[in-house]
Amino acid sequence: MKGIDTNVLVRYIAQDDPTQSLKATHFIEKEYSEDSSLFIHGMLLCELVWVLESAYDYSRQDIAKVLEQVLKTRQFHLHEPDILWQSLSGYKNHGADFADHYIAHLNKSNGCEYTVTFDKKAAKAPCFKLL
């Protein structure tokens, strides 16, 4: 198993730099399979969302589709997949940022009843309480 940086995943998704995108695509699609996977964790996905929002102006709906596709990609070994899927569901259905939902679901998986926040948008989700 190998790890990848967010910029490799961004190039694979955005296909915006001919040289780097080609390398990223070859690396992800040709060199790895279910027996030799690439490690994907929540921090990488939080950074991916931020990059797609800020640098590429992706809509929330498009980002949710990208995240779902990443989570379904067989070449990727997901760290704590249940937490990642719950975070995606929260992002799609309850507003707030993907990172907020990732934090809340990571907290819940570690025994927290809920996550307190000052973020009024996040507080609308059932896993948060407004402080």
mmCIF file with all atom_site columns, C-alpha atoms in Angstrom:
data_model
loop_
_atom_site.group_PDB
_atom_site.id
_atom_site.type_symbol
_atom_site.label_atom_id
_atom_site.label_alt_id
_atom_site.label_comp_id
_atom_site.label_asym_id
_atom_site.label_entity_id
_atom_site.label_seq_id
_atom_site.pdbx_PDB_ins_code
_atom_site.Cartn_x
_atom_site.Cartn_y
_atom_site.Cartn_z
_atom_site.occupancy
_atom_site.B_iso_or_equiv
_atom_site.pdbx_formal_charge
_atom_site.auth_seq_id
_atom_site.auth_comp_id
_atom_site.auth_asym_id
_atom_site.auth_atom_id
_atom_site.pdbx_PDB_model_num
ATOM 1   C CA . MET A 1 1   ? 0.000   0.000  0.000   1.00 0.00 ? 1   MET A CA 1
ATOM 2   C CA . LYS A 1 2   ? 1.139   3.535  -0.771  1.00 0.00 ? 2   LYS A CA 1
ATOM 3   C CA . GLY A 1 3   ? -0.100  6.914  0.381   1.00 0.00 ? 3   GLY A CA 1
ATOM 4   C CA . ILE A 1 4   ? -0.866  9.790  -1.946  1.00 0.00 ? 4   ILE A CA 1
ATOM 5   C CA . ASP A 1 5   ? -0.901  13.511 -1.355  1.00 0.00 ? 5   ASP A CA 1
ATOM 6   C CA . THR A 1 6   ? -3.965  15.617 -2.040  1.00 0.00 ? 6   THR A CA 1
ATOM 7   C CA . ASN A 1 7   ? -2.314  17.255 -5.049  1.00 0.00 ? 7   ASN A CA 1
ATOM 8   C CA . VAL A 1 8   ? -2.045  13.870 -6.816  1.00 0.00 ? 8   VAL A CA 1
ATOM 9   C CA . LEU A 1 9   ? -5.742  13.215 -6.236  1.00 0.00 ? 9   LEU A CA 1
ATOM 10  C CA . VAL A 1 10  ? -6.622  16.754 -7.376  1.00 0.00 ? 10  VAL A CA 1
ATOM 11  C CA . ARG A 1 11  ? -4.701  16.272 -10.637 1.00 0.00 ? 11  ARG A CA 1
ATOM 12  C CA . TYR A 1 12  ? -6.469  12.944 -11.172 1.00 0.00 ? 12  TYR A CA 1
ATOM 13  C CA . ILE A 1 13  ? -9.884  14.542 -10.639 1.00 0.00 ? 13  ILE A CA 1
ATOM 14  C CA . ALA A 1 14  ? -9.402  17.949 -12.288 1.00 0.00 ? 14  ALA A CA 1
ATOM 15  C CA . GLN A 1 15  ? -7.244  16.819 -15.225 1.00 0.00 ? 15  GLN A CA 1
ATOM 16  C CA . ASP A 1 16  ? -6.012  20.411 -15.489 1.00 0.00 ? 16  ASP A CA 1
ATOM 17  C CA . ASP A 1 17  ? -2.278  19.961 -15.905 1.00 0.00 ? 17  ASP A CA 1
ATOM 18  C CA . PRO A 1 18  ? -1.406  17.728 -18.874 1.00 0.00 ? 18  PRO A CA 1
ATOM 19  C CA . THR A 1 19  ? 1.848   16.364 -17.461 1.00 0.00 ? 19  THR A CA 1
ATOM 20  C CA . GLN A 1 20  ? 0.850   15.913 -13.813 1.00 0.00 ? 20  GLN A CA 1
ATOM 21  C CA . SER A 1 21  ? -2.665  14.719 -14.647 1.00 0.00 ? 21  SER A CA 1
ATOM 22  C CA . LEU A 1 22  ? -1.293  12.031 -16.947 1.00 0.00 ? 22  LEU A CA 1
ATOM 23  C CA . LYS A 1 23  ? 1.148   10.864 -14.269 1.00 0.00 ? 23  LYS A CA 1
ATOM 24  C CA . ALA A 1 24  ? -1.563  10.842 -11.591 1.00 0.00 ? 24  ALA A CA 1
ATOM 25  C CA . THR A 1 25  ? -3.992  8.943  -13.818 1.00 0.00 ? 25  THR A CA 1
ATOM 26  C CA . HIS A 1 26  ? -1.394  6.361  -14.783 1.00 0.00 ? 26  HIS A CA 1
ATOM 27  C CA . PHE A 1 27  ? -0.337  5.926  -11.162 1.00 0.00 ? 27  PHE A CA 1
ATOM 28  C CA . ILE A 1 28  ? -3.895  5.503  -9.836  1.00 0.00 ? 28  ILE A CA 1
ATOM 29  C CA . GLU A 1 29  ? -5.440  3.495  -12.665 1.00 0.00 ? 29  GLU A CA 1
ATOM 30  C CA . LYS A 1 30  ? -2.575  1.377  -13.958 1.00 0.00 ? 30  LYS A CA 1
ATOM 31  C CA . GLU A 1 31  ? -0.218  0.688  -11.099 1.00 0.00 ? 31  GLU A CA 1
ATOM 32  C CA . TYR A 1 32  ? -2.688  -0.085 -8.342  1.00 0.00 ? 32  TYR A CA 1
ATOM 33  C CA . SER A 1 33  ? -5.454  -2.644 -7.831  1.00 0.00 ? 33  SER A CA 1
ATOM 34  C CA . GLU A 1 34  ? -7.382  -4.095 -4.911  1.00 0.00 ? 34  GLU A CA 1
ATOM 35  C CA . ASP A 1 35  ? -4.281  -6.093 -3.973  1.00 0.00 ? 35  ASP A CA 1
ATOM 36  C CA . SER A 1 36  ? -2.045  -3.022 -4.021  1.00 0.00 ? 36  SER A CA 1
ATOM 37  C CA . SER A 1 37  ? -4.137  -0.081 -2.906  1.00 0.00 ? 37  SER A CA 1
ATOM 38  C CA . LEU A 1 38  ? -3.626  3.606  -2.199  1.00 0.00 ? 38  LEU A CA 1
ATOM 39  C CA . PHE A 1 39  ? -4.358  4.894  1.308   1.00 0.00 ? 39  PHE A CA 1
ATOM 40  C CA . ILE A 1 40  ? -7.100  7.538  1.640   1.00 0.00 ? 40  ILE A CA 1
ATOM 41  C CA . HIS A 1 41  ? -7.871  9.156  4.992   1.00 0.00 ? 41  HIS A CA 1
ATOM 42  C CA . GLY A 1 42  ? -10.196 11.874 6.208   1.00 0.00 ? 42  GLY A CA 1
ATOM 43  C CA . MET A 1 43  ? -7.617  14.650 6.335   1.00 0.00 ? 43  MET A CA 1
ATOM 44  C CA . LEU A 1 44  ? -6.862  14.114 2.652   1.00 0.00 ? 44  LEU A CA 1
ATOM 45  C CA . LEU A 1 45  ? -10.576 14.390 1.821   1.00 0.00 ? 45  LEU A CA 1
ATOM 46  C CA . CYS A 1 46  ? -10.973 17.521 3.956   1.00 0.00 ? 46  CYS A CA 1
ATOM 47  C CA . GLU A 1 47  ? -8.128  19.123 2.050   1.00 0.00 ? 47  GLU A CA 1
ATOM 48  C CA . LEU A 1 48  ? -9.557  17.901 -1.271  1.00 0.00 ? 48  LEU A CA 1
ATOM 49  C CA . VAL A 1 49  ? -12.894 19.574 -0.541  1.00 0.00 ? 49  VAL A CA 1
ATOM 50  C CA . TRP A 1 50  ? -11.165 22.817 0.387   1.00 0.00 ? 50  TRP A CA 1
ATOM 51  C CA . VAL A 1 51  ? -9.089  22.799 -2.825  1.00 0.00 ? 51  VAL A CA 1
ATOM 52  C CA . LEU A 1 52  ? -12.078 21.995 -5.042  1.00 0.00 ? 52  LEU A CA 1
ATOM 53  C CA . GLU A 1 53  ? -14.117 24.786 -3.415  1.00 0.00 ? 53  GLU A CA 1
ATOM 54  C CA . SER A 1 54  ? -11.472 27.477 -3.272  1.00 0.00 ? 54  SER A CA 1
ATOM 55  C CA . ALA A 1 55  ? -9.245  26.873 -6.272  1.00 0.00 ? 55  ALA A CA 1
ATOM 56  C CA . TYR A 1 56  ? -11.611 25.138 -8.703  1.00 0.00 ? 56  TYR A CA 1
ATOM 57  C CA . ASP A 1 57  ? -14.971 26.696 -7.737  1.00 0.00 ? 57  ASP A CA 1
ATOM 58  C CA . TYR A 1 58  ? -16.736 23.298 -7.633  1.00 0.00 ? 58  TYR A CA 1
ATOM 59  C CA . SER A 1 59  ? -20.308 23.399 -6.349  1.00 0.00 ? 59  SER A CA 1
ATOM 60  C CA . ARG A 1 60  ? -21.285 21.530 -3.191  1.00 0.00 ? 60  ARG A CA 1
ATOM 61  C CA . GLN A 1 61  ? -23.241 19.043 -5.326  1.00 0.00 ? 61  GLN A CA 1
ATOM 62  C CA . ASP A 1 62  ? -20.233 18.406 -7.595  1.00 0.00 ? 62  ASP A CA 1
ATOM 63  C CA . ILE A 1 63  ? -17.940 17.974 -4.597  1.00 0.00 ? 63  ILE A CA 1
ATOM 64  C CA . ALA A 1 64  ? -20.355 15.453 -3.058  1.00 0.00 ? 64  ALA A CA 1
ATOM 65  C CA . LYS A 1 65  ? -20.289 13.481 -6.319  1.00 0.00 ? 65  LYS A CA 1
ATOM 66  C CA . VAL A 1 66  ? -16.470 13.548 -6.355  1.00 0.00 ? 66  VAL A CA 1
ATOM 67  C CA . LEU A 1 67  ? -16.292 12.365 -2.750  1.00 0.00 ? 67  LEU A CA 1
ATOM 68  C CA . GLU A 1 68  ? -18.733 9.554  -3.416  1.00 0.00 ? 68  GLU A CA 1
ATOM 69  C CA . GLN A 1 69  ? -16.701 8.432  -6.411  1.00 0.00 ? 69  GLN A CA 1
ATOM 70  C CA . VAL A 1 70  ? -13.470 8.530  -4.393  1.00 0.00 ? 70  VAL A CA 1
ATOM 71  C CA . LEU A 1 71  ? -15.075 6.443  -1.652  1.00 0.00 ? 71  LEU A CA 1
ATOM 72  C CA . LYS A 1 72  ? -16.194 3.885  -4.257  1.00 0.00 ? 72  LYS A CA 1
ATOM 73  C CA . THR A 1 73  ? -12.872 3.666  -6.124  1.00 0.00 ? 73  THR A CA 1
ATOM 74  C CA . ARG A 1 74  ? -11.479 0.166  -5.762  1.00 0.00 ? 74  ARG A CA 1
ATOM 75  C CA . GLN A 1 75  ? -7.835  1.299  -5.868  1.00 0.00 ? 75  GLN A CA 1
ATOM 76  C CA . PHE A 1 76  ? -8.307  3.228  -2.626  1.00 0.00 ? 76  PHE A CA 1
ATOM 77  C CA . HIS A 1 77  ? -7.959  1.732  0.836   1.00 0.00 ? 77  HIS A CA 1
ATOM 78  C CA . LEU A 1 78  ? -10.141 3.921  3.059   1.00 0.00 ? 78  LEU A CA 1
ATOM 79  C CA . HIS A 1 79  ? -9.118  4.633  6.620   1.00 0.00 ? 79  HIS A CA 1
ATOM 80  C CA . GLU A 1 80  ? -12.259 4.414  8.757   1.00 0.00 ? 80  GLU A CA 1
ATOM 81  C CA . PRO A 1 81  ? -14.652 4.091  5.803   1.00 0.00 ? 81  PRO A CA 1
ATOM 82  C CA . ASP A 1 82  ? -17.792 4.239  7.957   1.00 0.00 ? 82  ASP A CA 1
ATOM 83  C CA . ILE A 1 83  ? -16.748 7.632  9.307   1.00 0.00 ? 83  ILE A CA 1
ATOM 84  C CA . LEU A 1 84  ? -15.988 8.882  5.790   1.00 0.00 ? 84  LEU A CA 1
ATOM 85  C CA . TRP A 1 85  ? -19.388 7.740  4.470   1.00 0.00 ? 85  TRP A CA 1
ATOM 86  C CA . GLN A 1 86  ? -21.172 9.307  7.470   1.00 0.00 ? 86  GLN A CA 1
ATOM 87  C CA . SER A 1 87  ? -19.251 12.538 6.884   1.00 0.00 ? 87  SER A CA 1
ATOM 88  C CA . LEU A 1 88  ? -20.279 12.555 3.239   1.00 0.00 ? 88  LEU A CA 1
ATOM 89  C CA . SER A 1 89  ? -23.903 11.969 4.207   1.00 0.00 ? 89  SER A CA 1
ATOM 90  C CA . GLY A 1 90  ? -23.788 14.869 6.661   1.00 0.00 ? 90  GLY A CA 1
ATOM 91  C CA . TYR A 1 91  ? -22.160 17.101 4.056   1.00 0.00 ? 91  TYR A CA 1
ATOM 92  C CA . LYS A 1 92  ? -24.863 16.248 1.518   1.00 0.00 ? 92  LYS A CA 1
ATOM 93  C CA . ASN A 1 93  ? -27.856 16.401 3.854   1.00 0.00 ? 93  ASN A CA 1
ATOM 94  C CA . HIS A 1 94  ? -27.160 18.722 6.772   1.00 0.00 ? 94  HIS A CA 1
ATOM 95  C CA . GLY A 1 95  ? -25.092 21.639 5.506   1.00 0.00 ? 95  GLY A CA 1
ATOM 96  C CA . ALA A 1 96  ? -21.808 22.599 7.150   1.00 0.00 ? 96  ALA A CA 1
ATOM 97  C CA . ASP A 1 97  ? -18.419 21.731 5.724   1.00 0.00 ? 97  ASP A CA 1
ATOM 98  C CA . PHE A 1 98  ? -17.179 18.218 5.061   1.00 0.00 ? 98  PHE A CA 1
ATOM 99  C CA . ALA A 1 99  ? -14.420 18.823 7.612   1.00 0.00 ? 99  ALA A CA 1
ATOM 100 C CA . ASP A 1 100 ? -17.017 19.718 10.269  1.00 0.00 ? 100 ASP A CA 1
ATOM 101 C CA . HIS A 1 101 ? -18.875 16.479 9.648   1.00 0.00 ? 101 HIS A CA 1
ATOM 102 C CA . TYR A 1 102 ? -15.642 14.510 9.628   1.00 0.00 ? 102 TYR A CA 1
ATOM 103 C CA . ILE A 1 103 ? -14.709 15.976 13.024  1.00 0.00 ? 103 ILE A CA 1
ATOM 104 C CA . ALA A 1 104 ? -18.161 15.232 14.471  1.00 0.00 ? 104 ALA A CA 1
ATOM 105 C CA . HIS A 1 105 ? -18.295 11.654 13.216  1.00 0.00 ? 105 HIS A CA 1
ATOM 106 C CA . LEU A 1 106 ? -14.719 10.984 14.285  1.00 0.00 ? 106 LEU A CA 1
ATOM 107 C CA . ASN A 1 107 ? -15.640 12.320 17.722  1.00 0.00 ? 107 ASN A CA 1
ATOM 108 C CA . LYS A 1 108 ? -18.771 10.140 17.814  1.00 0.00 ? 108 LYS A CA 1
ATOM 109 C CA . SER A 1 109 ? -16.783 7.042  16.873  1.00 0.00 ? 109 SER A CA 1
ATOM 110 C CA . ASN A 1 110 ? -14.554 7.761  19.854  1.00 0.00 ? 110 ASN A CA 1
ATOM 111 C CA . GLY A 1 111 ? -17.429 7.885  22.315  1.00 0.00 ? 111 GLY A CA 1
ATOM 112 C CA . CYS A 1 112 ? -18.551 11.500 22.171  1.00 0.00 ? 112 CYS A CA 1
ATOM 113 C CA . GLU A 1 113 ? -22.285 12.060 22.573  1.00 0.00 ? 113 GLU A CA 1
ATOM 114 C CA . TYR A 1 114 ? -22.092 15.102 20.281  1.00 0.00 ? 114 TYR A CA 1
ATOM 115 C CA . THR A 1 115 ? -19.702 17.848 19.191  1.00 0.00 ? 115 THR A CA 1
ATOM 116 C CA . VAL A 1 116 ? -20.170 21.391 20.487  1.00 0.00 ? 116 VAL A CA 1
ATOM 117 C CA . THR A 1 117 ? -19.752 24.242 18.054  1.00 0.00 ? 117 THR A CA 1
ATOM 118 C CA . PHE A 1 118 ? -20.273 27.957 17.526  1.00 0.00 ? 118 PHE A CA 1
ATOM 119 C CA . ASP A 1 119 ? -21.097 27.257 13.865  1.00 0.00 ? 119 ASP A CA 1
ATOM 120 C CA . LYS A 1 120 ? -24.861 27.783 13.497  1.00 0.00 ? 120 LYS A CA 1
ATOM 121 C CA . LYS A 1 121 ? -24.953 25.930 10.184  1.00 0.00 ? 121 LYS A CA 1
ATOM 122 C CA . ALA A 1 122 ? -23.169 22.903 11.645  1.00 0.00 ? 122 ALA A CA 1
ATOM 123 C CA . ALA A 1 123 ? -25.392 22.985 14.744  1.00 0.00 ? 123 ALA A CA 1
ATOM 124 C CA . LYS A 1 124 ? -28.390 22.075 12.567  1.00 0.00 ? 124 LYS A CA 1
ATOM 125 C CA . ALA A 1 125 ? -26.931 18.582 12.108  1.00 0.00 ? 125 ALA A CA 1
ATOM 126 C CA . PRO A 1 126 ? -27.891 16.009 14.757  1.00 0.00 ? 126 PRO A CA 1
ATOM 127 C CA . CYS A 1 127 ? -24.268 15.265 15.698  1.00 0.00 ? 127 CYS A CA 1
ATOM 128 C CA . PHE A 1 128 ? -23.670 18.879 16.846  1.00 0.00 ? 128 PHE A CA 1
ATOM 129 C CA . LYS A 1 129 ? -24.899 21.094 19.671  1.00 0.00 ? 129 LYS A CA 1
ATOM 130 C CA . LEU A 1 130 ? -24.607 24.882 19.590  1.00 0.00 ? 130 LEU A CA 1
ATOM 131 C CA . LEU A 1 131 ? -22.499 26.189 22.463  1.00 0.00 ? 131 LEU A CA 1
#
